[in-house]
Amino acid sequence: QRQRFLDGFAEVMMSFHRLSDVDIDELAERWRQLSSGADRAVLGHELTLFLMRNPEARETVAAQRLDIIRSLGEFISKNVARIGGTLTIEAEMLARVILAANDGITLDSHLDGEDLYRPYLQLVMSSVRT
């Protein structure tokens, strides 16, 4: 599922050739499409709560979570370099922040009726410099 999510963003990212080409609105729209609504985000929050209450389960999924972080970090690094940018934060740390915020952004966008995808992506993109 995460790979499908990354593949969806990869398709949009390939249309950008320079940092100045990056279209936050297009990225936000793709995120909206790929997030599958609030149901998946609710399940993500429930899983997080379960893992917080069950340390033994946390150990079971630790390697998988690290794999996802590394995969997203590599995706970020590769695409930022491809468009001629540099990161002001380590790629894996940015990946951790994005993954931690993803479900919250989706849930709050649905709960409050405010589109938080675009402002959040603006924050993420502020960590990319030319």
mmCIF file of N, CA and C in Angstrom:
data_model
loop_
_atom_site.group_PDB
_atom_site.id
_atom_site.type_symbol
_atom_site.label_atom_id
_atom_site.label_comp_id
_atom_site.label_asym_id
_atom_site.label_seq_id
_atom_site.Cartn_x
_atom_site.Cartn_y
_atom_site.Cartn_z
ATOM 1 N N GLN A 1 0.826 -1.196 0.000
ATOM 2 C CA GLN A 1 0.000 0.000 0.000
ATOM 3 C C GLN A 1 0.870 1.260 0.000
ATOM 4 N N ARG A 2 1.911 1.283 0.839
ATOM 5 C CA ARG A 2 2.815 2.442 0.863
ATOM 6 C C ARG A 2 3.526 2.587 -0.478
ATOM 7 N N GLN A 3 3.870 1.439 -1.107
ATOM 8 C CA GLN A 3 4.556 1.505 -2.400
ATOM 9 C C GLN A 3 3.642 2.115 -3.459
ATOM 10 N N ARG A 4 2.373 1.771 -3.411
ATOM 11 C CA ARG A 4 1.398 2.359 -4.342
ATOM 12 C C ARG A 4 1.321 3.866 -4.129
ATOM 13 N N PHE A 5 1.364 4.268 -2.864
ATOM 14 C CA PHE A 5 1.339 5.685 -2.505
ATOM 15 C C PHE A 5 2.562 6.391 -3.097
ATOM 16 N N LEU A 6 3.760 5.794 -2.905
ATOM 17 C CA LEU A 6 4.991 6.374 -3.454
ATOM 18 C C LEU A 6 4.963 6.402 -4.977
ATOM 19 N N ASP A 7 4.469 5.328 -5.575
ATOM 20 C CA ASP A 7 4.395 5.278 -7.038
ATOM 21 C C ASP A 7 3.496 6.388 -7.579
ATOM 22 N N GLY A 8 2.415 6.679 -6.869
ATOM 23 C CA GLY A 8 1.523 7.759 -7.274
ATOM 24 C C GLY A 8 2.207 9.107 -7.237
ATOM 25 N N PHE A 9 3.031 9.331 -6.213
ATOM 26 C CA PHE A 9 3.783 10.582 -6.131
ATOM 27 C C PHE A 9 4.913 10.603 -7.153
ATOM 28 N N ALA A 10 5.523 9.458 -7.414
ATOM 29 C CA ALA A 10 6.622 9.394 -8.380
ATOM 30 C C ALA A 10 6.154 9.860 -9.751
ATOM 31 N N GLU A 11 4.950 9.459 -10.110
ATOM 32 C CA GLU A 11 4.388 9.861 -11.404
ATOM 33 C C GLU A 11 4.315 11.388 -11.518
ATOM 34 N N VAL A 12 3.848 12.050 -10.469
ATOM 35 C CA VAL A 12 3.767 13.517 -10.479
ATOM 36 C C VAL A 12 5.163 14.120 -10.436
ATOM 37 N N MET A 13 6.025 13.586 -9.579
ATOM 38 C CA MET A 13 7.378 14.136 -9.428
ATOM 39 C C MET A 13 8.162 14.080 -10.730
ATOM 40 N N MET A 14 7.933 13.067 -11.540
ATOM 41 C CA MET A 14 8.666 12.942 -12.802
ATOM 42 C C MET A 14 8.306 14.068 -13.773
ATOM 43 N N SER A 15 7.177 14.721 -13.558
ATOM 44 C CA SER A 15 6.800 15.833 -14.437
ATOM 45 C C SER A 15 7.522 17.128 -14.054
ATOM 46 N N PHE A 16 8.195 17.126 -12.913
ATOM 47 C CA PHE A 16 8.956 18.298 -12.475
ATOM 48 C C PHE A 16 10.428 18.082 -12.812
ATOM 49 N N HIS A 17 11.040 19.079 -13.453
ATOM 50 C CA HIS A 17 12.437 18.946 -13.857
ATOM 51 C C HIS A 17 13.360 19.881 -13.093
ATOM 52 N N ARG A 18 12.786 20.908 -12.486
ATOM 53 C CA ARG A 18 13.545 21.860 -11.668
ATOM 54 C C ARG A 18 12.722 22.149 -10.420
ATOM 55 N N LEU A 19 13.371 22.630 -9.399
ATOM 56 C CA LEU A 19 12.666 22.970 -8.168
ATOM 57 C C LEU A 19 11.544 23.967 -8.442
ATOM 58 N N SER A 20 11.788 24.902 -9.337
ATOM 59 C CA SER A 20 10.772 25.914 -9.657
ATOM 60 C C SER A 20 9.554 25.318 -10.376
ATOM 61 N N ASP A 21 9.681 24.098 -10.902
ATOM 62 C CA ASP A 21 8.557 23.429 -11.571
ATOM 63 C C ASP A 21 7.571 22.803 -10.588
ATOM 64 N N VAL A 22 8.000 22.595 -9.352
ATOM 65 C CA VAL A 22 7.174 21.867 -8.384
ATOM 66 C C VAL A 22 5.862 22.617 -8.162
ATOM 67 N N ASP A 23 4.780 21.917 -8.390
ATOM 68 C CA ASP A 23 3.437 22.474 -8.253
ATOM 69 C C ASP A 23 2.798 21.887 -6.994
ATOM 70 N N ILE A 24 2.772 22.680 -5.926
ATOM 71 C CA ILE A 24 2.235 22.228 -4.642
ATOM 72 C C ILE A 24 0.770 21.804 -4.790
ATOM 73 N N ASP A 25 0.005 22.542 -5.579
ATOM 74 C CA ASP A 25 -1.409 22.198 -5.762
ATOM 75 C C ASP A 25 -1.571 20.818 -6.399
ATOM 76 N N GLU A 26 -0.718 20.519 -7.370
ATOM 77 C CA GLU A 26 -0.777 19.210 -8.028
ATOM 78 C C GLU A 26 -0.385 18.099 -7.053
ATOM 79 N N LEU A 27 0.652 18.340 -6.252
ATOM 80 C CA LEU A 27 1.056 17.355 -5.244
ATOM 81 C C LEU A 27 -0.048 17.149 -4.209
ATOM 82 N N ALA A 28 -0.665 18.240 -3.760
ATOM 83 C CA ALA A 28 -1.739 18.147 -2.766
ATOM 84 C C ALA A 28 -2.925 17.359 -3.325
ATOM 85 N N GLU A 29 -3.259 17.617 -4.572
ATOM 86 C CA GLU A 29 -4.368 16.891 -5.199
ATOM 87 C C GLU A 29 -4.052 15.400 -5.292
ATOM 88 N N ARG A 30 -2.823 15.074 -5.652
ATOM 89 C CA ARG A 30 -2.430 13.660 -5.734
ATOM 90 C C ARG A 30 -2.508 13.011 -4.360
ATOM 91 N N TRP A 31 -2.052 13.708 -3.316
ATOM 92 C CA TRP A 31 -2.119 13.172 -1.959
ATOM 93 C C TRP A 31 -3.582 12.913 -1.578
ATOM 94 N N ARG A 32 -4.455 13.860 -1.885
ATOM 95 C CA ARG A 32 -5.884 13.694 -1.606
ATOM 96 C C ARG A 32 -6.411 12.423 -2.274
ATOM 97 N N GLN A 33 -6.030 12.226 -3.536
ATOM 98 C CA GLN A 33 -6.494 11.056 -4.286
ATOM 99 C C GLN A 33 -5.949 9.760 -3.697
ATOM 100 N N LEU A 34 -4.687 9.780 -3.298
ATOM 101 C CA LEU A 34 -4.033 8.560 -2.835
ATOM 102 C C LEU A 34 -4.335 8.213 -1.379
ATOM 103 N N SER A 35 -4.813 9.173 -0.616
ATOM 104 C CA SER A 35 -5.019 8.930 0.814
ATOM 105 C C SER A 35 -6.233 8.054 1.096
ATOM 106 N N SER A 36 -7.071 7.797 0.106
ATOM 107 C CA SER A 36 -8.227 6.901 0.237
ATOM 108 C C SER A 36 -9.204 7.343 1.312
ATOM 109 N N GLY A 37 -9.291 8.602 1.580
ATOM 110 C CA GLY A 37 -10.235 9.103 2.569
ATOM 111 C C GLY A 37 -9.767 8.888 3.990
ATOM 112 N N ALA A 38 -10.659 9.155 4.908
ATOM 113 C CA ALA A 38 -10.307 9.134 6.324
ATOM 114 C C ALA A 38 -10.205 7.723 6.897
ATOM 115 N N ASP A 39 -10.849 6.741 6.285
ATOM 116 C CA ASP A 39 -10.869 5.392 6.860
ATOM 117 C C ASP A 39 -9.476 4.808 7.060
ATOM 118 N N ARG A 40 -8.616 4.946 6.059
ATOM 119 C CA ARG A 40 -7.265 4.409 6.180
ATOM 120 C C ARG A 40 -6.487 5.145 7.260
ATOM 121 N N ALA A 41 -6.696 6.463 7.351
ATOM 122 C CA ALA A 41 -6.010 7.253 8.371
ATOM 123 C C ALA A 41 -6.478 6.861 9.770
ATOM 124 N N VAL A 42 -7.769 6.577 9.922
ATOM 125 C CA VAL A 42 -8.297 6.123 11.212
ATOM 126 C C VAL A 42 -7.631 4.809 11.597
ATOM 127 N N LEU A 43 -7.525 3.884 10.650
ATOM 128 C CA LEU A 43 -6.851 2.609 10.928
ATOM 129 C C LEU A 43 -5.393 2.831 11.311
ATOM 130 N N GLY A 44 -4.743 3.782 10.647
ATOM 131 C CA GLY A 44 -3.357 4.106 10.985
ATOM 132 C C GLY A 44 -3.226 4.612 12.408
ATOM 133 N N HIS A 45 -4.147 5.469 12.825
ATOM 134 C CA HIS A 45 -4.130 5.964 14.207
ATOM 135 C C HIS A 45 -4.402 4.837 15.196
ATOM 136 N N GLU A 46 -5.353 3.971 14.869
ATOM 137 C CA GLU A 46 -5.654 2.841 15.747
ATOM 138 C C GLU A 46 -4.447 1.919 15.880
ATOM 139 N N LEU A 47 -3.745 1.686 14.783
ATOM 140 C CA LEU A 47 -2.540 0.862 14.840
ATOM 141 C C LEU A 47 -1.483 1.524 15.715
ATOM 142 N N THR A 48 -1.312 2.836 15.572
ATOM 143 C CA THR A 48 -0.338 3.561 16.393
ATOM 144 C C THR A 48 -0.680 3.429 17.867
ATOM 145 N N LEU A 49 -1.946 3.598 18.218
ATOM 146 C CA LEU A 49 -2.366 3.454 19.618
ATOM 147 C C LEU A 49 -2.116 2.035 20.119
ATOM 148 N N PHE A 50 -2.423 1.044 19.297
ATOM 149 C CA PHE A 50 -2.167 -0.348 19.658
ATOM 150 C C PHE A 50 -0.679 -0.576 19.921
ATOM 151 N N LEU A 51 0.167 -0.045 19.039
ATOM 152 C CA LEU A 51 1.615 -0.215 19.200
ATOM 153 C C LEU A 51 2.125 0.494 20.447
ATOM 154 N N MET A 52 1.541 1.622 20.777
ATOM 155 C CA MET A 52 1.946 2.342 21.990
ATOM 156 C C MET A 52 1.609 1.535 23.244
ATOM 157 N N ARG A 53 0.497 0.829 23.220
ATOM 158 C CA ARG A 53 0.069 0.045 24.385
ATOM 159 C C ARG A 53 0.715 -1.333 24.445
ATOM 160 N N ASN A 54 1.318 -1.777 23.359
ATOM 161 C CA ASN A 54 1.861 -3.138 23.282
ATOM 162 C C ASN A 54 3.295 -3.125 22.769
ATOM 163 N N PRO A 55 4.253 -2.923 23.672
ATOM 164 C CA PRO A 55 5.666 -2.849 23.258
ATOM 165 C C PRO A 55 6.145 -4.077 22.477
ATOM 166 N N GLU A 56 5.623 -5.258 22.806
ATOM 167 C CA GLU A 56 6.055 -6.462 22.088
ATOM 168 C C GLU A 56 5.617 -6.406 20.625
ATOM 169 N N ALA A 57 4.468 -5.835 20.363
ATOM 170 C CA ALA A 57 4.010 -5.672 18.976
ATOM 171 C C ALA A 57 4.871 -4.642 18.257
ATOM 172 N N ARG A 58 5.288 -3.608 18.980
ATOM 173 C CA ARG A 58 6.164 -2.576 18.408
ATOM 174 C C ARG A 58 7.447 -3.205 17.886
ATOM 175 N N GLU A 59 8.001 -4.121 18.674
ATOM 176 C CA GLU A 59 9.237 -4.800 18.263
ATOM 177 C C GLU A 59 9.010 -5.610 16.987
ATOM 178 N N THR A 60 7.823 -6.185 16.865
ATOM 179 C CA THR A 60 7.497 -7.002 15.701
ATOM 180 C C THR A 60 7.475 -6.186 14.414
ATOM 181 N N VAL A 61 6.983 -4.963 14.478
ATOM 182 C CA VAL A 61 6.859 -4.152 13.264
ATOM 183 C C VAL A 61 7.996 -3.144 13.084
ATOM 184 N N ALA A 62 8.944 -3.120 14.019
ATOM 185 C CA ALA A 62 10.035 -2.130 13.965
ATOM 186 C C ALA A 62 10.820 -2.209 12.653
ATOM 187 N N ALA A 63 11.161 -3.403 12.215
ATOM 188 C CA ALA A 63 11.942 -3.554 10.976
ATOM 189 C C ALA A 63 11.144 -3.073 9.765
ATOM 190 N N GLN A 64 9.856 -3.387 9.745
ATOM 191 C CA GLN A 64 9.006 -2.947 8.637
ATOM 192 C C GLN A 64 8.894 -1.424 8.621
ATOM 193 N N ARG A 65 8.726 -0.815 9.785
ATOM 194 C CA ARG A 65 8.630 0.643 9.862
ATOM 195 C C ARG A 65 9.931 1.292 9.390
ATOM 196 N N LEU A 66 11.060 0.731 9.791
ATOM 197 C CA LEU A 66 12.357 1.256 9.369
ATOM 198 C C LEU A 66 12.527 1.130 7.857
ATOM 199 N N ASP A 67 12.059 0.027 7.309
ATOM 200 C CA ASP A 67 12.094 -0.180 5.855
ATOM 201 C C ASP A 67 11.304 0.907 5.122
ATOM 202 N N ILE A 68 10.134 1.223 5.635
ATOM 203 C CA ILE A 68 9.286 2.257 5.029
ATOM 204 C C ILE A 68 9.972 3.614 5.112
ATOM 205 N N ILE A 69 10.560 3.914 6.263
ATOM 206 C CA ILE A 69 11.275 5.186 6.454
ATOM 207 C C ILE A 69 12.431 5.290 5.471
ATOM 208 N N ARG A 70 13.200 4.226 5.359
ATOM 209 C CA ARG A 70 14.346 4.238 4.440
ATOM 210 C C ARG A 70 13.897 4.378 2.993
ATOM 211 N N SER A 71 12.841 3.679 2.635
ATOM 212 C CA SER A 71 12.322 3.747 1.266
ATOM 213 C C SER A 71 11.846 5.159 0.934
ATOM 214 N N LEU A 72 11.092 5.772 1.846
ATOM 215 C CA LEU A 72 10.617 7.134 1.620
ATOM 216 C C LEU A 72 11.784 8.117 1.617
ATOM 217 N N GLY A 73 12.747 7.929 2.516
ATOM 218 C CA GLY A 73 13.928 8.793 2.550
ATOM 219 C C GLY A 73 14.703 8.739 1.245
ATOM 220 N N GLU A 74 14.852 7.542 0.707
ATOM 221 C CA GLU A 74 15.541 7.366 -0.580
ATOM 222 C C GLU A 74 14.758 8.045 -1.708
ATOM 223 N N PHE A 75 13.445 7.882 -1.696
ATOM 224 C CA PHE A 75 12.572 8.521 -2.685
ATOM 225 C C PHE A 75 12.728 10.039 -2.628
ATOM 226 N N ILE A 76 12.723 10.589 -1.429
ATOM 227 C CA ILE A 76 12.872 12.036 -1.239
ATOM 228 C C ILE A 76 14.231 12.488 -1.747
ATOM 229 N N SER A 77 15.283 11.824 -1.294
ATOM 230 C CA SER A 77 16.657 12.174 -1.690
ATOM 231 C C SER A 77 16.832 12.177 -3.194
ATOM 232 N N LYS A 78 16.390 11.100 -3.813
ATOM 233 C CA LYS A 78 16.553 10.932 -5.254
ATOM 234 C C LYS A 78 15.817 12.032 -6.023
ATOM 235 N N ASN A 79 14.586 12.307 -5.637
ATOM 236 C CA ASN A 79 13.789 13.285 -6.376
ATOM 237 C C ASN A 79 14.219 14.715 -6.110
ATOM 238 N N VAL A 80 14.643 15.022 -4.903
ATOM 239 C CA VAL A 80 15.147 16.369 -4.610
ATOM 240 C C VAL A 80 16.419 16.620 -5.419
ATOM 241 N N ALA A 81 17.317 15.643 -5.459
ATOM 242 C CA ALA A 81 18.553 15.785 -6.244
ATOM 243 C C ALA A 81 18.233 15.911 -7.736
ATOM 244 N N ARG A 82 17.271 15.133 -8.206
ATOM 245 C CA ARG A 82 16.910 15.144 -9.623
ATOM 246 C C ARG A 82 16.418 16.516 -10.080
ATOM 247 N N ILE A 83 15.720 17.244 -9.205
ATOM 248 C CA ILE A 83 15.219 18.572 -9.587
ATOM 249 C C ILE A 83 16.183 19.690 -9.193
ATOM 250 N N GLY A 84 17.390 19.303 -8.751
ATOM 251 C CA GLY A 84 18.416 20.298 -8.462
ATOM 252 C C GLY A 84 18.318 20.936 -7.091
ATOM 253 N N GLY A 85 17.648 20.273 -6.169
ATOM 254 C CA GLY A 85 17.511 20.816 -4.822
ATOM 255 C C GLY A 85 18.407 20.115 -3.818
ATOM 256 N N THR A 86 18.499 20.700 -2.650
ATOM 257 C CA THR A 86 19.178 20.072 -1.516
ATOM 258 C C THR A 86 18.254 20.181 -0.310
ATOM 259 N N LEU A 87 18.373 19.239 0.584
ATOM 260 C CA LEU A 87 17.539 19.218 1.782
ATOM 261 C C LEU A 87 18.214 19.957 2.931
ATOM 262 N N THR A 88 17.421 20.643 3.733
ATOM 263 C CA THR A 88 17.942 21.307 4.931
ATOM 264 C C THR A 88 17.820 20.395 6.144
ATOM 265 N N ILE A 89 17.243 19.213 5.947
ATOM 266 C CA ILE A 89 17.068 18.208 6.992
ATOM 267 C C ILE A 89 17.410 16.860 6.365
ATOM 268 N N GLU A 90 17.930 15.955 7.140
ATOM 269 C CA GLU A 90 18.276 14.633 6.631
ATOM 270 C C GLU A 90 17.026 13.958 6.043
ATOM 271 N N ALA A 91 17.190 13.301 4.908
ATOM 272 C CA ALA A 91 16.058 12.705 4.179
ATOM 273 C C ALA A 91 15.270 11.714 5.036
ATOM 274 N N GLU A 92 15.961 10.867 5.791
ATOM 275 C CA GLU A 92 15.239 9.897 6.619
ATOM 276 C C GLU A 92 14.479 10.581 7.752
ATOM 277 N N MET A 93 15.014 11.672 8.280
ATOM 278 C CA MET A 93 14.292 12.402 9.324
ATOM 279 C C MET A 93 13.049 13.066 8.733
ATOM 280 N N LEU A 94 13.180 13.628 7.543
ATOM 281 C CA LEU A 94 12.024 14.213 6.869
ATOM 282 C C LEU A 94 10.984 13.126 6.590
ATOM 283 N N ALA A 95 11.442 11.950 6.190
ATOM 284 C CA ALA A 95 10.529 10.826 5.954
ATOM 285 C C ALA A 95 9.773 10.470 7.232
ATOM 286 N N ARG A 96 10.468 10.442 8.362
ATOM 287 C CA ARG A 96 9.811 10.147 9.646
ATOM 288 C C ARG A 96 8.727 11.173 9.959
ATOM 289 N N VAL A 97 9.043 12.441 9.735
ATOM 290 C CA VAL A 97 8.079 13.515 10.013
ATOM 291 C C VAL A 97 6.864 13.384 9.090
ATOM 292 N N ILE A 98 7.111 13.130 7.820
ATOM 293 C CA ILE A 98 6.012 12.986 6.857
ATOM 294 C C ILE A 98 5.114 11.815 7.244
ATOM 295 N N LEU A 99 5.720 10.683 7.574
ATOM 296 C CA LEU A 99 4.929 9.511 7.949
ATOM 297 C C LEU A 99 4.159 9.748 9.244
ATOM 298 N N ALA A 100 4.786 10.429 10.195
ATOM 299 C CA ALA A 100 4.114 10.714 11.466
ATOM 300 C C ALA A 100 2.925 11.645 11.266
ATOM 301 N N ALA A 101 3.038 12.581 10.355
ATOM 302 C CA ALA A 101 1.990 13.588 10.153
ATOM 303 C C ALA A 101 0.905 13.153 9.168
ATOM 304 N N ASN A 102 1.202 12.194 8.318
ATOM 305 C CA ASN A 102 0.308 11.828 7.221
ATOM 306 C C ASN A 102 -1.135 11.571 7.666
ATOM 307 N N ASP A 103 -1.333 10.673 8.614
ATOM 308 C CA ASP A 103 -2.690 10.337 9.036
ATOM 309 C C ASP A 103 -3.379 11.527 9.693
ATOM 310 N N GLY A 104 -2.639 12.296 10.481
ATOM 311 C CA GLY A 104 -3.219 13.473 11.133
ATOM 312 C C GLY A 104 -3.683 14.517 10.134
ATOM 313 N N ILE A 105 -2.887 14.750 9.107
ATOM 314 C CA ILE A 105 -3.268 15.713 8.068
ATOM 315 C C ILE A 105 -4.545 15.243 7.376
ATOM 316 N N THR A 106 -4.592 13.960 7.048
ATOM 317 C CA THR A 106 -5.773 13.403 6.386
ATOM 318 C C THR A 106 -7.001 13.494 7.285
ATOM 319 N N LEU A 107 -6.864 13.059 8.539
ATOM 320 C CA LEU A 107 -8.010 13.081 9.455
ATOM 321 C C LEU A 107 -8.511 14.492 9.718
ATOM 322 N N ASP A 108 -7.604 15.400 10.024
ATOM 323 C CA ASP A 108 -8.027 16.765 10.327
ATOM 324 C C ASP A 108 -8.634 17.456 9.110
ATOM 325 N N SER A 109 -8.153 17.125 7.923
ATOM 326 C CA SER A 109 -8.747 17.692 6.708
ATOM 327 C C SER A 109 -10.203 17.263 6.571
ATOM 328 N N HIS A 110 -10.485 16.003 6.899
ATOM 329 C CA HIS A 110 -11.856 15.499 6.822
ATOM 330 C C HIS A 110 -12.696 15.987 7.997
ATOM 331 N N LEU A 111 -12.125 15.980 9.173
ATOM 332 C CA LEU A 111 -12.849 16.348 10.386
ATOM 333 C C LEU A 111 -13.279 17.808 10.381
ATOM 334 N N ASP A 112 -12.342 18.689 10.048
ATOM 335 C CA ASP A 112 -12.611 20.124 10.106
ATOM 336 C C ASP A 112 -13.081 20.719 8.785
ATOM 337 N N GLY A 113 -12.986 19.938 7.713
ATOM 338 C CA GLY A 113 -13.364 20.461 6.407
ATOM 339 C C GLY A 113 -12.363 21.458 5.842
ATOM 340 N N GLU A 114 -11.196 21.543 6.462
ATOM 341 C CA GLU A 114 -10.124 22.428 5.987
ATOM 342 C C GLU A 114 -9.106 21.586 5.245
ATOM 343 N N ASP A 115 -8.731 22.006 4.068
ATOM 344 C CA ASP A 115 -7.739 21.283 3.282
ATOM 345 C C ASP A 115 -6.348 21.597 3.823
ATOM 346 N N LEU A 116 -5.757 20.644 4.541
ATOM 347 C CA LEU A 116 -4.429 20.837 5.129
ATOM 348 C C LEU A 116 -3.307 20.272 4.266
ATOM 349 N N TYR A 117 -3.647 19.604 3.173
ATOM 350 C CA TYR A 117 -2.631 18.993 2.323
ATOM 351 C C TYR A 117 -1.676 20.049 1.761
ATOM 352 N N ARG A 118 -2.212 21.094 1.185
ATOM 353 C CA ARG A 118 -1.385 22.130 0.569
ATOM 354 C C ARG A 118 -0.491 22.830 1.593
ATOM 355 N N PRO A 119 -1.028 23.346 2.726
ATOM 356 C CA PRO A 119 -0.146 24.017 3.681
ATOM 357 C C PRO A 119 0.925 23.080 4.246
ATOM 358 N N TYR A 120 0.560 21.809 4.451
ATOM 359 C CA TYR A 120 1.562 20.874 4.962
ATOM 360 C C TYR A 120 2.667 20.650 3.927
ATOM 361 N N LEU A 121 2.291 20.499 2.672
ATOM 362 C CA LEU A 121 3.300 20.325 1.623
ATOM 363 C C LEU A 121 4.166 21.571 1.471
ATOM 364 N N GLN A 122 3.599 22.747 1.710
ATOM 365 C CA GLN A 122 4.410 23.968 1.707
ATOM 366 C C GLN A 122 5.473 23.890 2.807
ATOM 367 N N LEU A 123 5.083 23.399 3.977
ATOM 368 C CA LEU A 123 6.058 23.222 5.062
ATOM 369 C C LEU A 123 7.150 22.227 4.667
ATOM 370 N N VAL A 124 6.736 21.108 4.093
ATOM 371 C CA VAL A 124 7.713 20.098 3.666
ATOM 372 C C VAL A 124 8.656 20.689 2.625
ATOM 373 N N MET A 125 8.107 21.391 1.643
ATOM 374 C CA MET A 125 8.936 21.964 0.576
ATOM 375 C C MET A 125 9.855 23.069 1.084
ATOM 376 N N SER A 126 9.541 23.655 2.230
ATOM 377 C CA SER A 126 10.438 24.676 2.783
ATOM 378 C C SER A 126 11.755 24.065 3.254
ATOM 379 N N SER A 127 11.809 22.738 3.326
ATOM 380 C CA SER A 127 13.059 22.074 3.692
ATOM 381 C C SER A 127 13.906 21.744 2.464
ATOM 382 N N VAL A 128 13.473 22.202 1.283
ATOM 383 C CA VAL A 128 14.218 21.986 0.037
ATOM 384 C C VAL A 128 14.734 23.331 -0.461
ATOM 385 N N ARG A 129 16.025 23.382 -0.723
ATOM 386 C CA ARG A 129 16.678 24.603 -1.219
ATOM 387 C C ARG A 129 17.338 24.318 -2.561
ATOM 388 N N THR A 130 17.620 25.412 -3.286
ATOM 389 C CA THR A 130 18.329 25.261 -4.571
ATOM 390 C C THR A 130 19.825 25.297 -4.346
#
